[in-house]
mmCIF file of C-alpha atoms and ligand atoms in Angstrom:
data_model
loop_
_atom_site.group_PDB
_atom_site.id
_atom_site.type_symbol
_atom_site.label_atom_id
_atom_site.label_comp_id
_atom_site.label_asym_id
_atom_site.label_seq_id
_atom_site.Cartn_x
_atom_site.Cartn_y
_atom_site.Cartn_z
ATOM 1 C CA UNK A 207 1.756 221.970 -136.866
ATOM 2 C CA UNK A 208 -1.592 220.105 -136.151
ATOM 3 C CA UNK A 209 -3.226 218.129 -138.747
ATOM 4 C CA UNK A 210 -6.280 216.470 -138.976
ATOM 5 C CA UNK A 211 -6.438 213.007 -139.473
ATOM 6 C CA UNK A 212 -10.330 211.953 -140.196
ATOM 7 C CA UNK A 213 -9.934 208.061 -140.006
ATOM 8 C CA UNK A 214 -6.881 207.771 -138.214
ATOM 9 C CA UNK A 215 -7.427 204.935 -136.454
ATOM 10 C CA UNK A 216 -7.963 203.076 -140.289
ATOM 11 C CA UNK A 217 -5.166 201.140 -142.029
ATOM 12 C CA UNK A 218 -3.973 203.443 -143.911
ATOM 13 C CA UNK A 219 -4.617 206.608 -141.159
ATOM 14 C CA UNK A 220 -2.525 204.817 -138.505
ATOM 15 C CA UNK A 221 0.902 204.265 -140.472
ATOM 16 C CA UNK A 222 0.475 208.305 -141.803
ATOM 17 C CA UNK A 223 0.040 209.485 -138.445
ATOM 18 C CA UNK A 224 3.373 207.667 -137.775
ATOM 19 C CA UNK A 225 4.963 209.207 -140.754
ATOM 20 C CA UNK A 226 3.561 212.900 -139.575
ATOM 21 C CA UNK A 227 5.285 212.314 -135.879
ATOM 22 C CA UNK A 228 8.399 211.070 -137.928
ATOM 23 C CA UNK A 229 8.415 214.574 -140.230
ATOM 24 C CA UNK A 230 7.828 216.786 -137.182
ATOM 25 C CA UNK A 231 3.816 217.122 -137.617
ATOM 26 C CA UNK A 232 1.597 216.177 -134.885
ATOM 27 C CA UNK A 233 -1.370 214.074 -136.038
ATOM 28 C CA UNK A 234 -4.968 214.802 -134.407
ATOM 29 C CA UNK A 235 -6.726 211.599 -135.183
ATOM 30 C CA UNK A 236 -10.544 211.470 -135.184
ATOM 31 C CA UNK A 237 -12.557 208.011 -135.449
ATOM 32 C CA UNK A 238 -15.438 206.013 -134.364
ATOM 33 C CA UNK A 239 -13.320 202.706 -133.998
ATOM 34 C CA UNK A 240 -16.320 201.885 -136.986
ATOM 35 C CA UNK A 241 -13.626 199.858 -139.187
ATOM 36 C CA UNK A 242 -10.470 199.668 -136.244
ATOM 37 C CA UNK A 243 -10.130 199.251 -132.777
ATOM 38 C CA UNK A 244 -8.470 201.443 -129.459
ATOM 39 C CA UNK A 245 -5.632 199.018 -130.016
ATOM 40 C CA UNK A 246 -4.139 200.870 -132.988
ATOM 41 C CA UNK A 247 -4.248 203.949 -130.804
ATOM 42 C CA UNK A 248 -1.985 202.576 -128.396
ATOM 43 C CA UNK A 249 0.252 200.524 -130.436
ATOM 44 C CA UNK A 250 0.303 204.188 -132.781
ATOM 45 C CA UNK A 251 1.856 205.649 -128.896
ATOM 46 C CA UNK A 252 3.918 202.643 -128.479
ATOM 47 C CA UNK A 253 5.955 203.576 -131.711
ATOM 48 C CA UNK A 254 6.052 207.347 -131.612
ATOM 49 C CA UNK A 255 6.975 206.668 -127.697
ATOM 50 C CA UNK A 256 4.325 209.420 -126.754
ATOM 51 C CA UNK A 257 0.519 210.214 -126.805
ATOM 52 C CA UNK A 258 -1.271 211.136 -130.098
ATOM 53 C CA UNK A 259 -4.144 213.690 -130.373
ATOM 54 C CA UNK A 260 -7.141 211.464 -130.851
ATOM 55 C CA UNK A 261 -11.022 211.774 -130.342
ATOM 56 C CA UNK A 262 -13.519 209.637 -130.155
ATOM 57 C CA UNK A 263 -16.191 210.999 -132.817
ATOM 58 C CA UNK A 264 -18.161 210.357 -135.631
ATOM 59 C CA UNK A 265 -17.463 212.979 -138.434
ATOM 60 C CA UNK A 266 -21.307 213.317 -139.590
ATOM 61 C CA UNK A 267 -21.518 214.789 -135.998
ATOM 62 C CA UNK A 268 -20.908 218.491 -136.816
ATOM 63 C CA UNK A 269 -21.111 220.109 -133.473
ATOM 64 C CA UNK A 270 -18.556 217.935 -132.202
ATOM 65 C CA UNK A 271 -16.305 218.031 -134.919
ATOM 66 C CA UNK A 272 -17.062 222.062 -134.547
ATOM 67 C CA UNK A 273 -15.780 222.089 -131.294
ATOM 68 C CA UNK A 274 -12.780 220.033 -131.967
ATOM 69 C CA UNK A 275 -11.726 222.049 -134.509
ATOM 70 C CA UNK A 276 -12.037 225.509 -132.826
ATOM 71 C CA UNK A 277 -9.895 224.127 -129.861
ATOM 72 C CA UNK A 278 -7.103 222.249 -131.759
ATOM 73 C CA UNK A 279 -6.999 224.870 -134.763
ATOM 74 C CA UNK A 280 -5.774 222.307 -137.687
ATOM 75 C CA UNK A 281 -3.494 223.688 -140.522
ATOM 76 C CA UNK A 282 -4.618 220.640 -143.017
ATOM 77 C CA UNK A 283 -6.651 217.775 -143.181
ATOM 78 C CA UNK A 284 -6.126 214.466 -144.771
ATOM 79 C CA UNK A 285 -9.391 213.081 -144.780
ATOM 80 C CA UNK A 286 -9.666 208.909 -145.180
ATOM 81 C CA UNK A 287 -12.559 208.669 -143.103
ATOM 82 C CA UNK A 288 -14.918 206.310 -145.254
ATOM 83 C CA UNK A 289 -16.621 203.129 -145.524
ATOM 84 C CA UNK A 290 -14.255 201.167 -148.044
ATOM 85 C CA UNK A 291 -16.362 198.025 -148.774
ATOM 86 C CA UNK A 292 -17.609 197.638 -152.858
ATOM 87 C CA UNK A 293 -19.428 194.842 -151.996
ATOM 88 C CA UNK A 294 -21.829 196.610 -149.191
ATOM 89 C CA UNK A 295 -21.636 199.612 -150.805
ATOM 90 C CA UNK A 296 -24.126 197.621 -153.375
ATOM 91 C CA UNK A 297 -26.021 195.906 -150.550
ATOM 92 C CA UNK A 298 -25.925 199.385 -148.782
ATOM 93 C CA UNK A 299 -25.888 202.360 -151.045
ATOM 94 C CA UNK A 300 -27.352 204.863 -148.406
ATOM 95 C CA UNK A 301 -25.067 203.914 -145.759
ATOM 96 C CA UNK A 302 -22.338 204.971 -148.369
ATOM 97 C CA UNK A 303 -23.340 208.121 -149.609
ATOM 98 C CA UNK A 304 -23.954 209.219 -146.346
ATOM 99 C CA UNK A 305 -20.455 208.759 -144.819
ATOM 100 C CA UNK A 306 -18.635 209.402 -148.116
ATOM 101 C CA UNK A 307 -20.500 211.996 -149.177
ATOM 102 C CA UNK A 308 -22.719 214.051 -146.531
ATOM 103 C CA UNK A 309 -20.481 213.494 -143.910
ATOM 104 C CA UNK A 310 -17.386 215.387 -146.855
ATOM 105 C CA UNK A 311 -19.840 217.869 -147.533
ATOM 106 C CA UNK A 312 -20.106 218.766 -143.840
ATOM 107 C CA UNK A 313 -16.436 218.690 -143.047
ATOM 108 C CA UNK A 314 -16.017 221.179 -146.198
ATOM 109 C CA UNK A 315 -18.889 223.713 -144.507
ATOM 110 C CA UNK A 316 -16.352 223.532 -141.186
ATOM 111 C CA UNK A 317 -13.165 223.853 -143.961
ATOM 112 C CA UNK A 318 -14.732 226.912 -144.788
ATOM 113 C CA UNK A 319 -15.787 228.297 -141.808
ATOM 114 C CA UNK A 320 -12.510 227.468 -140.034
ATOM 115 C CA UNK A 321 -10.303 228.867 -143.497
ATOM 116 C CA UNK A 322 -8.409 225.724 -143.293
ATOM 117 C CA UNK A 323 -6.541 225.588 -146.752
ATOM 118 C CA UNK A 324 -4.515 222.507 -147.160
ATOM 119 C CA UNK A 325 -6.411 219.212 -147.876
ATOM 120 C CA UNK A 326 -5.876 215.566 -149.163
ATOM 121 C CA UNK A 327 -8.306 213.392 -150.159
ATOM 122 C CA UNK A 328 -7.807 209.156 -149.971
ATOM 123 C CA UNK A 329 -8.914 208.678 -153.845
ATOM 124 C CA UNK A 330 -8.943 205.461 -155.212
ATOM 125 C CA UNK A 331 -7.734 203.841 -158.545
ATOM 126 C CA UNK A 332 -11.468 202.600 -158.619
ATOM 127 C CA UNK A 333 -12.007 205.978 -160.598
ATOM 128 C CA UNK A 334 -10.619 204.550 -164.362
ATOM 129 C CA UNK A 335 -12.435 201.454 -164.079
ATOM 130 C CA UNK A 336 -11.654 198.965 -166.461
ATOM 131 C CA UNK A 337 -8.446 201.032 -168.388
ATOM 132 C CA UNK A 338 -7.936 200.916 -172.431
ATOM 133 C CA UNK A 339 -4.510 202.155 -171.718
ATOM 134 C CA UNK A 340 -2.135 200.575 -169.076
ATOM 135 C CA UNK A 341 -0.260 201.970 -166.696
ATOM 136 C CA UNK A 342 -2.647 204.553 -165.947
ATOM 137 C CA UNK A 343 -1.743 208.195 -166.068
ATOM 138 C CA UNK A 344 -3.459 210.954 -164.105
ATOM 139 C CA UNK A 345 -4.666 211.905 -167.309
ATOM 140 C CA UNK A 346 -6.759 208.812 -168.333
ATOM 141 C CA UNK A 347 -10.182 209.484 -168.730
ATOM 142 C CA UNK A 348 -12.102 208.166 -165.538
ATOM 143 C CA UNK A 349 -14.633 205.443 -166.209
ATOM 144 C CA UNK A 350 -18.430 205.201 -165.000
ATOM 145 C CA UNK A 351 -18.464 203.624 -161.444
ATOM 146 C CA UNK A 352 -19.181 200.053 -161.304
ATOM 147 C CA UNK A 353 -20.313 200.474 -157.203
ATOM 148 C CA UNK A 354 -21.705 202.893 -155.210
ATOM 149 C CA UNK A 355 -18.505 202.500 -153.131
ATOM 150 C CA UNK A 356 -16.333 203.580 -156.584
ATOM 151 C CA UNK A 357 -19.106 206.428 -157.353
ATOM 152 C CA UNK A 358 -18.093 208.254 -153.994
ATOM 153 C CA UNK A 359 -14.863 208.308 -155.090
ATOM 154 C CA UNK A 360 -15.375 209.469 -158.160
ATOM 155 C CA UNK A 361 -18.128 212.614 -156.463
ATOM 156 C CA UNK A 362 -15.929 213.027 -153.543
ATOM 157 C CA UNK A 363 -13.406 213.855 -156.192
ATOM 158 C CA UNK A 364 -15.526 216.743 -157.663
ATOM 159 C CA UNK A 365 -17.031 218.118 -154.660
ATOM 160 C CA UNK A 366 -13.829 218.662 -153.451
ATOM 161 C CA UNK A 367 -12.418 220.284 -157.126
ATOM 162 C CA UNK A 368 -15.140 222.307 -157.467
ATOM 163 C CA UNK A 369 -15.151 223.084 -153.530
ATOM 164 C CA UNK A 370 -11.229 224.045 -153.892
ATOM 165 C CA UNK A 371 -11.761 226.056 -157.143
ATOM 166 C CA UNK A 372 -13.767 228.897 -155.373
ATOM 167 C CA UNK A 373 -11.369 229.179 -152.358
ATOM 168 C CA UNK A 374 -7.864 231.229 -152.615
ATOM 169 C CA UNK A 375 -4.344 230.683 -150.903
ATOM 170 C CA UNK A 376 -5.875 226.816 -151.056
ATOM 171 C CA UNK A 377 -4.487 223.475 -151.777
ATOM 172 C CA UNK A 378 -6.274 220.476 -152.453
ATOM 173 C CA UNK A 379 -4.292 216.811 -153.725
ATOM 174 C CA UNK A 380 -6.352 213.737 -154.758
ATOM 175 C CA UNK A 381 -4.085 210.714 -153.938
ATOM 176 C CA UNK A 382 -5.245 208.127 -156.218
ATOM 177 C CA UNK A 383 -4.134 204.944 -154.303
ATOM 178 C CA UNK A 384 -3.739 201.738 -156.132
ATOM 179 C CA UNK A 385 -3.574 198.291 -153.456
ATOM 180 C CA UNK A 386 -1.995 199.018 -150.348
ATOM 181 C CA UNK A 387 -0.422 196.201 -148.932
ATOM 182 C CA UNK A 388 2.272 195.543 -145.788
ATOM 183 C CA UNK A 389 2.281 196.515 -142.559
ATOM 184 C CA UNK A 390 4.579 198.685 -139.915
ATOM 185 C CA UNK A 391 7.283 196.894 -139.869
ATOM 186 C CA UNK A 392 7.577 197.117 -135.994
ATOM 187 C CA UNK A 393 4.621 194.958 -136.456
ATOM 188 C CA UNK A 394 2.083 197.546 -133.888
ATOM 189 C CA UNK A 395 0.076 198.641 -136.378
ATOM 190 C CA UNK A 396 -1.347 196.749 -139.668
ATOM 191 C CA UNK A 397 -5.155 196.086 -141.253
ATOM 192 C CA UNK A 398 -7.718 195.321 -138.697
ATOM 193 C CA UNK A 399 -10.428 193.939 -140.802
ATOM 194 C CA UNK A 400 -13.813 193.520 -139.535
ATOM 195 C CA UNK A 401 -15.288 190.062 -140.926
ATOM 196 C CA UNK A 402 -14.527 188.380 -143.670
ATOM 197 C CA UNK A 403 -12.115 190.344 -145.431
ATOM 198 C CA UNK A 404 -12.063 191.811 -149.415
ATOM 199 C CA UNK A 405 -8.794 192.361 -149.676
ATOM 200 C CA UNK A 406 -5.981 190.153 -150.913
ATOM 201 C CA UNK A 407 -3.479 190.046 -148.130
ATOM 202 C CA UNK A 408 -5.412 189.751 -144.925
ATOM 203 C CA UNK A 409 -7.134 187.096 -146.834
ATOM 204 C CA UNK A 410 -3.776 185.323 -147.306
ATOM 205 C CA UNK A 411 -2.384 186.180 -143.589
ATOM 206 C CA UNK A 412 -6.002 184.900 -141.946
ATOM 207 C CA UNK A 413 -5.481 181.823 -143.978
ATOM 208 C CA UNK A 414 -2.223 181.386 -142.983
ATOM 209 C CA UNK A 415 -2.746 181.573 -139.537
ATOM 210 C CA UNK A 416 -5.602 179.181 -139.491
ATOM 211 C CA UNK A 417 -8.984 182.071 -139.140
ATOM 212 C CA UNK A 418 -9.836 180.692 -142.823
ATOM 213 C CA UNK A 419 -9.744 177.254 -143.746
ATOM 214 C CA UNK A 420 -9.068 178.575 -147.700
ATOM 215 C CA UNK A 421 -8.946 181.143 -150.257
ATOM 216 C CA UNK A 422 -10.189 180.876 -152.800
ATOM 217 C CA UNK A 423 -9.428 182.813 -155.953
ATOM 218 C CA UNK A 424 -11.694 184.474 -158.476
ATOM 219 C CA UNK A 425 -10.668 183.042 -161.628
ATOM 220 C CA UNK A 426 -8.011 182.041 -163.392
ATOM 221 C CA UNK A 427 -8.737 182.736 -167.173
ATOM 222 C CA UNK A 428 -8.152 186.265 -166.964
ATOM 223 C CA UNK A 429 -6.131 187.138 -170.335
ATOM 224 C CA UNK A 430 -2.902 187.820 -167.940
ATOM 225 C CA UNK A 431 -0.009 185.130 -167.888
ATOM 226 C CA UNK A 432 -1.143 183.091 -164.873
ATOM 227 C CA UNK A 433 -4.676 183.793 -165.919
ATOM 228 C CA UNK A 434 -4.906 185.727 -162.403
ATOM 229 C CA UNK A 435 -5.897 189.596 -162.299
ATOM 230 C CA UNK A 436 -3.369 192.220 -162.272
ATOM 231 C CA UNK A 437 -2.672 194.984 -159.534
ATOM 232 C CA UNK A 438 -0.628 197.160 -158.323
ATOM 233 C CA UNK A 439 -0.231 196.665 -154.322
ATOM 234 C CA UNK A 440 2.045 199.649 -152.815
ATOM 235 C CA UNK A 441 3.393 199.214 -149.152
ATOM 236 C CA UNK A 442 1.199 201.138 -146.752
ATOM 237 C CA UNK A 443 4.335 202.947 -145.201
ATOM 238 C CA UNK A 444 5.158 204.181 -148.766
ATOM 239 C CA UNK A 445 1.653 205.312 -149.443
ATOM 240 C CA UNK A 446 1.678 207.268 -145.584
ATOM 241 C CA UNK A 447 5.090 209.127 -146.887
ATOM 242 C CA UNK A 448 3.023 210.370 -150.213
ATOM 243 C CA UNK A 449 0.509 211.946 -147.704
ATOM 244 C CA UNK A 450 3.378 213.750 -145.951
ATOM 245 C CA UNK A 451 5.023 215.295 -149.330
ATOM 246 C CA UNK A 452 1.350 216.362 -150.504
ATOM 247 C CA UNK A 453 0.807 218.089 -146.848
ATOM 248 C CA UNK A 454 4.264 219.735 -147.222
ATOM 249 C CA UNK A 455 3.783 220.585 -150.305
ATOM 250 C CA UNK A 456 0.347 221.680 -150.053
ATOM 251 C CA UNK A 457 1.731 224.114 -147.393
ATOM 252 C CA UNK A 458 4.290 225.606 -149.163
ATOM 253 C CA UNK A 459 2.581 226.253 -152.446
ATOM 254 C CA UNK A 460 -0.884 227.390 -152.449
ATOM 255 C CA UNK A 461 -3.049 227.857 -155.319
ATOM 256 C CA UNK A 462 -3.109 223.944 -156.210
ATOM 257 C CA UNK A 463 -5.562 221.420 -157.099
ATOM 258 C CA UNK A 464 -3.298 218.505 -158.193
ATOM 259 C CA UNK A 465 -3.950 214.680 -158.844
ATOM 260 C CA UNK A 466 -1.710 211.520 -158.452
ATOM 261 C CA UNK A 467 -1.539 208.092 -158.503
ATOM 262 C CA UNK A 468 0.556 206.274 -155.739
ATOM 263 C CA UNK A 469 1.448 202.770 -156.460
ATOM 264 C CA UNK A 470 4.142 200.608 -157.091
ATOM 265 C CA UNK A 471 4.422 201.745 -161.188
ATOM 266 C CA UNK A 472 3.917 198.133 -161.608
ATOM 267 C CA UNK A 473 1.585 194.963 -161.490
ATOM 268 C CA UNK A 474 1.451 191.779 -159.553
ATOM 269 C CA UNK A 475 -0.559 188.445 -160.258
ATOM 270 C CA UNK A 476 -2.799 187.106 -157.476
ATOM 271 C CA UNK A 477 -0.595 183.676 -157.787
ATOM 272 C CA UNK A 478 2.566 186.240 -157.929
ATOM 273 C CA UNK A 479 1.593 187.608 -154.414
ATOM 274 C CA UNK A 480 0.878 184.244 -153.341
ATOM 275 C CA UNK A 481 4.104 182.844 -154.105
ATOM 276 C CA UNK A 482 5.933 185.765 -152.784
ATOM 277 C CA UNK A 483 4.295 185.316 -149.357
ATOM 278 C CA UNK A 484 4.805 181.739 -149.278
ATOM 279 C CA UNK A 485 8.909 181.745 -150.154
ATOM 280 C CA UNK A 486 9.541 185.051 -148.103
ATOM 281 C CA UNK A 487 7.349 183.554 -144.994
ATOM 282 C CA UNK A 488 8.174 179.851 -145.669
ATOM 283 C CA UNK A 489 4.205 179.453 -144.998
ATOM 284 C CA UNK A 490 2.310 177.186 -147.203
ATOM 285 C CA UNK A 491 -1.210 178.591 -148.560
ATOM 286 C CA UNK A 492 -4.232 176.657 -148.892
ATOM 287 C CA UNK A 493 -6.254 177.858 -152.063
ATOM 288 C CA UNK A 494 -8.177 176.972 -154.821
ATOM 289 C CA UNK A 495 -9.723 178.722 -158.191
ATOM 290 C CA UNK A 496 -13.235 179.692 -158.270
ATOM 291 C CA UNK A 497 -15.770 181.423 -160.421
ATOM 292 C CA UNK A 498 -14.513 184.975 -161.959
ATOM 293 C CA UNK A 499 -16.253 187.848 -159.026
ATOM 294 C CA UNK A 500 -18.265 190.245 -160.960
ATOM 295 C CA UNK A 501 -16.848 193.847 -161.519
ATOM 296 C CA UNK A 502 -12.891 192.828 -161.125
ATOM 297 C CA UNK A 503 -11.055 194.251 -163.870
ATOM 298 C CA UNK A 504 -8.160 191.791 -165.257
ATOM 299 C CA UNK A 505 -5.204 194.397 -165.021
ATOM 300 C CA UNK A 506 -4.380 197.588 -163.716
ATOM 301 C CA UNK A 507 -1.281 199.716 -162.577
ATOM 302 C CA UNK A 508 -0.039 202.760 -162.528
ATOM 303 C CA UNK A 509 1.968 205.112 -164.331
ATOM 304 C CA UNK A 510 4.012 206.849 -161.183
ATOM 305 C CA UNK A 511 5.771 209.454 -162.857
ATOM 306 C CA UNK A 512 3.996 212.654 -162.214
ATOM 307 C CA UNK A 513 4.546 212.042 -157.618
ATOM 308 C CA UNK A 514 7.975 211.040 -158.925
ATOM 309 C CA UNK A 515 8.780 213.959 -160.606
ATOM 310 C CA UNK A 516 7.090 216.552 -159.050
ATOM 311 C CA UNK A 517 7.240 215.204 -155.234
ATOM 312 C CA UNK A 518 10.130 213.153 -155.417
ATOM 313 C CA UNK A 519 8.361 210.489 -154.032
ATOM 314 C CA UNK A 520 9.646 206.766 -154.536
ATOM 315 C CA UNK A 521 8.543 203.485 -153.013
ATOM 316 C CA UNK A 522 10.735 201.889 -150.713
ATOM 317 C CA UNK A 523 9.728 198.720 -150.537
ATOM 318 C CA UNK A 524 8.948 196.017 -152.629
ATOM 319 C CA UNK A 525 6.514 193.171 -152.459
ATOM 320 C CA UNK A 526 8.762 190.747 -150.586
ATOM 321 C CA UNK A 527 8.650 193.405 -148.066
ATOM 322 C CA UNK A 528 4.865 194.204 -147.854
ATOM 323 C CA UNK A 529 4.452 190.187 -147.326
ATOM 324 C CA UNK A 530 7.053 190.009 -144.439
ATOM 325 C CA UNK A 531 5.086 192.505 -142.781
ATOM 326 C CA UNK A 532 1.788 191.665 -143.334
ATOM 327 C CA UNK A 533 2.432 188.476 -141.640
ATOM 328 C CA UNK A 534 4.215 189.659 -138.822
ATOM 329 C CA UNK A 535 1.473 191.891 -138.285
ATOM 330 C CA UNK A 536 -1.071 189.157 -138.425
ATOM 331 C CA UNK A 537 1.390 187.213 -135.823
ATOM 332 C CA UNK A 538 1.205 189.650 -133.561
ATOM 333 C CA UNK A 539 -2.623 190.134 -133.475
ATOM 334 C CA UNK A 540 -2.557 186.969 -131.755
ATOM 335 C CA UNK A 541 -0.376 188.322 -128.724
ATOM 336 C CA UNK A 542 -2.627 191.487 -128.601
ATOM 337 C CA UNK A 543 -5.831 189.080 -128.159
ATOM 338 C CA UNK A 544 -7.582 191.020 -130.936
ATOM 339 C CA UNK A 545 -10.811 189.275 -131.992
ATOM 340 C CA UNK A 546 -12.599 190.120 -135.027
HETATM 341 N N1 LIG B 742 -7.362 200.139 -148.412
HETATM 342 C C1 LIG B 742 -7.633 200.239 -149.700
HETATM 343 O O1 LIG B 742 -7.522 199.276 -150.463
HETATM 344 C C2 LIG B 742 -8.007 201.598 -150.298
HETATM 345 C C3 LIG B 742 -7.811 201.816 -151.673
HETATM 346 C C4 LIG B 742 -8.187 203.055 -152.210
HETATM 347 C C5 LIG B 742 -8.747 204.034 -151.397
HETATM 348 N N2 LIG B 742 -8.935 203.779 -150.073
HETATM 349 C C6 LIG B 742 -9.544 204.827 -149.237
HETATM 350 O O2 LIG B 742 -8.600 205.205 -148.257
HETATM 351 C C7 LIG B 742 -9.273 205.596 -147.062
HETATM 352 C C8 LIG B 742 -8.698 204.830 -145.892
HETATM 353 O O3 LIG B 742 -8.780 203.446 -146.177
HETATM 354 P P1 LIG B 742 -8.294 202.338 -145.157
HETATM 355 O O4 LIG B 742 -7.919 201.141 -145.953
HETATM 356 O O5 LIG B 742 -7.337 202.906 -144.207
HETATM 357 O O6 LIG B 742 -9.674 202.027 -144.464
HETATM 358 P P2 LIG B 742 -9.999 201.742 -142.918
HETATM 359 O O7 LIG B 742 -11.402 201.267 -142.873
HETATM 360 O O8 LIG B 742 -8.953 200.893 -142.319
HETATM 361 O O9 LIG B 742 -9.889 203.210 -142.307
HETATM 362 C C9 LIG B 742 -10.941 204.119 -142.314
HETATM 363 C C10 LIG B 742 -11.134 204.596 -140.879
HETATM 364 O O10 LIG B 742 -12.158 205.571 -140.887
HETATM 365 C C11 LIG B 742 -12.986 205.336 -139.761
HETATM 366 N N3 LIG B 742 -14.295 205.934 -140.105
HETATM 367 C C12 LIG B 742 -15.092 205.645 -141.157
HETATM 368 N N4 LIG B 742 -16.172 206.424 -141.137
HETATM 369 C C13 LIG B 742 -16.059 207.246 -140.048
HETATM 370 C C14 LIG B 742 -16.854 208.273 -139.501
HETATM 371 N N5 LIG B 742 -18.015 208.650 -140.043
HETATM 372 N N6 LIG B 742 -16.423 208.906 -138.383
HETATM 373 C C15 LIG B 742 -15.246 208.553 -137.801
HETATM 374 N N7 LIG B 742 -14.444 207.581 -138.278
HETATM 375 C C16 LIG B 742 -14.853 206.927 -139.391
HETATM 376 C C17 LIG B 742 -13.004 203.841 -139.562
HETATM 377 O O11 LIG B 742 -13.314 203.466 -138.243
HETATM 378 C C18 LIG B 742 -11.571 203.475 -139.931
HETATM 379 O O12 LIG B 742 -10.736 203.494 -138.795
HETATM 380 C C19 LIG B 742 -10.745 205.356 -147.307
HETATM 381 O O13 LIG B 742 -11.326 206.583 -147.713
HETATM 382 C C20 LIG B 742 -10.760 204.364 -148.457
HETATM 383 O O14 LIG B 742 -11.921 204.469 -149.224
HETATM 384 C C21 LIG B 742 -8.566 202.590 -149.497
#
């Protein structure tokens, strides 16, 4: 049963193309190495202990993507393909709402030309912006995008609905994901990020290992008990399995547009992630408090009980976990020679 894995090579891609081999699927990965690099191809191969169906491509180019489709003749497609950075998605709108919006609206022409019917869609919790009511349920109303980044989420979300309500025998899942965190814990396969990164956790691991000299973090007067902001980080391995349930699930039941969360069902402190990493690793962390960074929210997590109940999906890790891997992951970068 082929799948289509737009972004595959990604952070999140990699560790559900893993999970696919694992529940008898075979993953057909398509990237442009834009945001990862061939070495999470071969370290995906190392793990599965055989090749993976991958391809070179850029998804805005349709005649390509055409062709790949017509010769590997997909079942579903889980489509994280996107560029993921708020911050140049301000600097950059165009360069946004091209990939993470043309290029969707192109892959849906080939959907329906090819009659593929099962699809999931890498949402984001970006979508209720600053919640009234915490944890979040599916339910919440969504909140005007603060980015263009979070906008693309939010119009990916409808194009798709709207797409999915005209088409029979058809299943379409939004995965709201909340912070994924962790690593593989074979340590192969991780988050390669290019530059300085905006995420918590690679910022931690690079400044553990010496590529940052600090980290700094944005405020500390938050109305939270360590004055810190509030998420809720889910291990990436966890967050790949919810992508396998909604494909099988998607497969067996048609007729569906559904919507959930996927996160931990509850919230972490920037100082409480800290901490963890530095008594689970035994790693000291050099940082300091800076200014508040405009557009974070102080608290967020989410209300897991819908993918509970109706997927029977549960987390297996916990945050000690997601720390011991995200550092043996960053250890190992070093043996690979990786330079970003
Ligand atoms: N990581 C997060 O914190 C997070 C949170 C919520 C939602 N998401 C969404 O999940 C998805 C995957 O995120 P990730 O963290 O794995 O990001 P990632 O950048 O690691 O993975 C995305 C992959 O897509 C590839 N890609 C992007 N545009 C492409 C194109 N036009 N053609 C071919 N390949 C292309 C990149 O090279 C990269 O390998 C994205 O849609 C992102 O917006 C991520």
């Amino acid at each position: 049963m082929k799948i289509l894995l737009t972004g595959g090579a990604g952070f999140i891609g990699s560790h559900t193309a893993v999970e696919l081999v694992n529940n008898g699927y075979s993953p057909i990965i398509l990237d442009d190495f834009r945001n990862s690099n061939a070495l999470i191809i071969k370290n995906i191969e190392k793990i599965i202990g055989k090749k993976v169906g991958f391809y070179s491509v850029d998804i805005g180019n349709k005649i390509k993507l055409r062709e790949i489709i017509k010769k590997e003749n997909p079942i579903g497609i889980i489509h994280f393909a996107a560029d993921k950075s708020v911050n140049e998605s301000v600097l950059n709108p165009l360069k946004y709402y091209k990939n993470n919006i043309s290029n969707l609206v192109s892959l849906l022409e080939l959907v329906s030309e090819f009659n593929i019917n099962s699809f999931v869609f890498s949402s984001s919790c970006t979508v209720y912006g600053n919640p009234i009511k915490i944890p979040v349920k599916e339910t919440n109303e969504t909140q005007p995008a603060f980015s263009p980044y979070g906008y693309t989420k939010k119009v990916g979300e409808r194009i798709l609905t709207d797409f999915y309500a005209t088409r029979e025998k058809s299943s379409l899942t939004l995965l709201r994901y909340f912070n994924p965190i962790g690593a593989h814990p074979s340590g192969l396969i991780g988050e390669l990020p290019i530059g300085v990164p905006s995420n918590l956790l690679p910022f931690i691991t690079q400044t553990a290992i010496g590529k940052r000299k600090k980290l700094t973090i944005y405020g500390n007067d938050y109305e939270t008990p360590d004055g810190t902001c509030i998420r809720d980080y889910i291990h990436v391995v966890d967050l790949a399995n919810a992508h396998v349930l909604s494909l099988k699930f998607s497969l067996e039941k048609k007729n569906y547009i559904k919507t959930y969360n996927v996160g931990m069902g509850k919230g972490s402190s920037v100082l409480e992630v800290i901490n963890s990493f530095e008594n689970v690793n035994k790693v000291a962390i050099n940082y300091d408090f800076g200014a508040r960074r405009i557009g974070d929210i102080p608290k967020i997590f989410a209300d897991i009980d819908l993918i509970k109940d109706e997927m029977n999906w549960f987390p297996k890790f916990n945050l000690e976990n997601s720390v011991e891997h995200a550092w043996n992951w960053e250890k190992k970068l070093m043996d690979f020679k990786y330079i970003s």
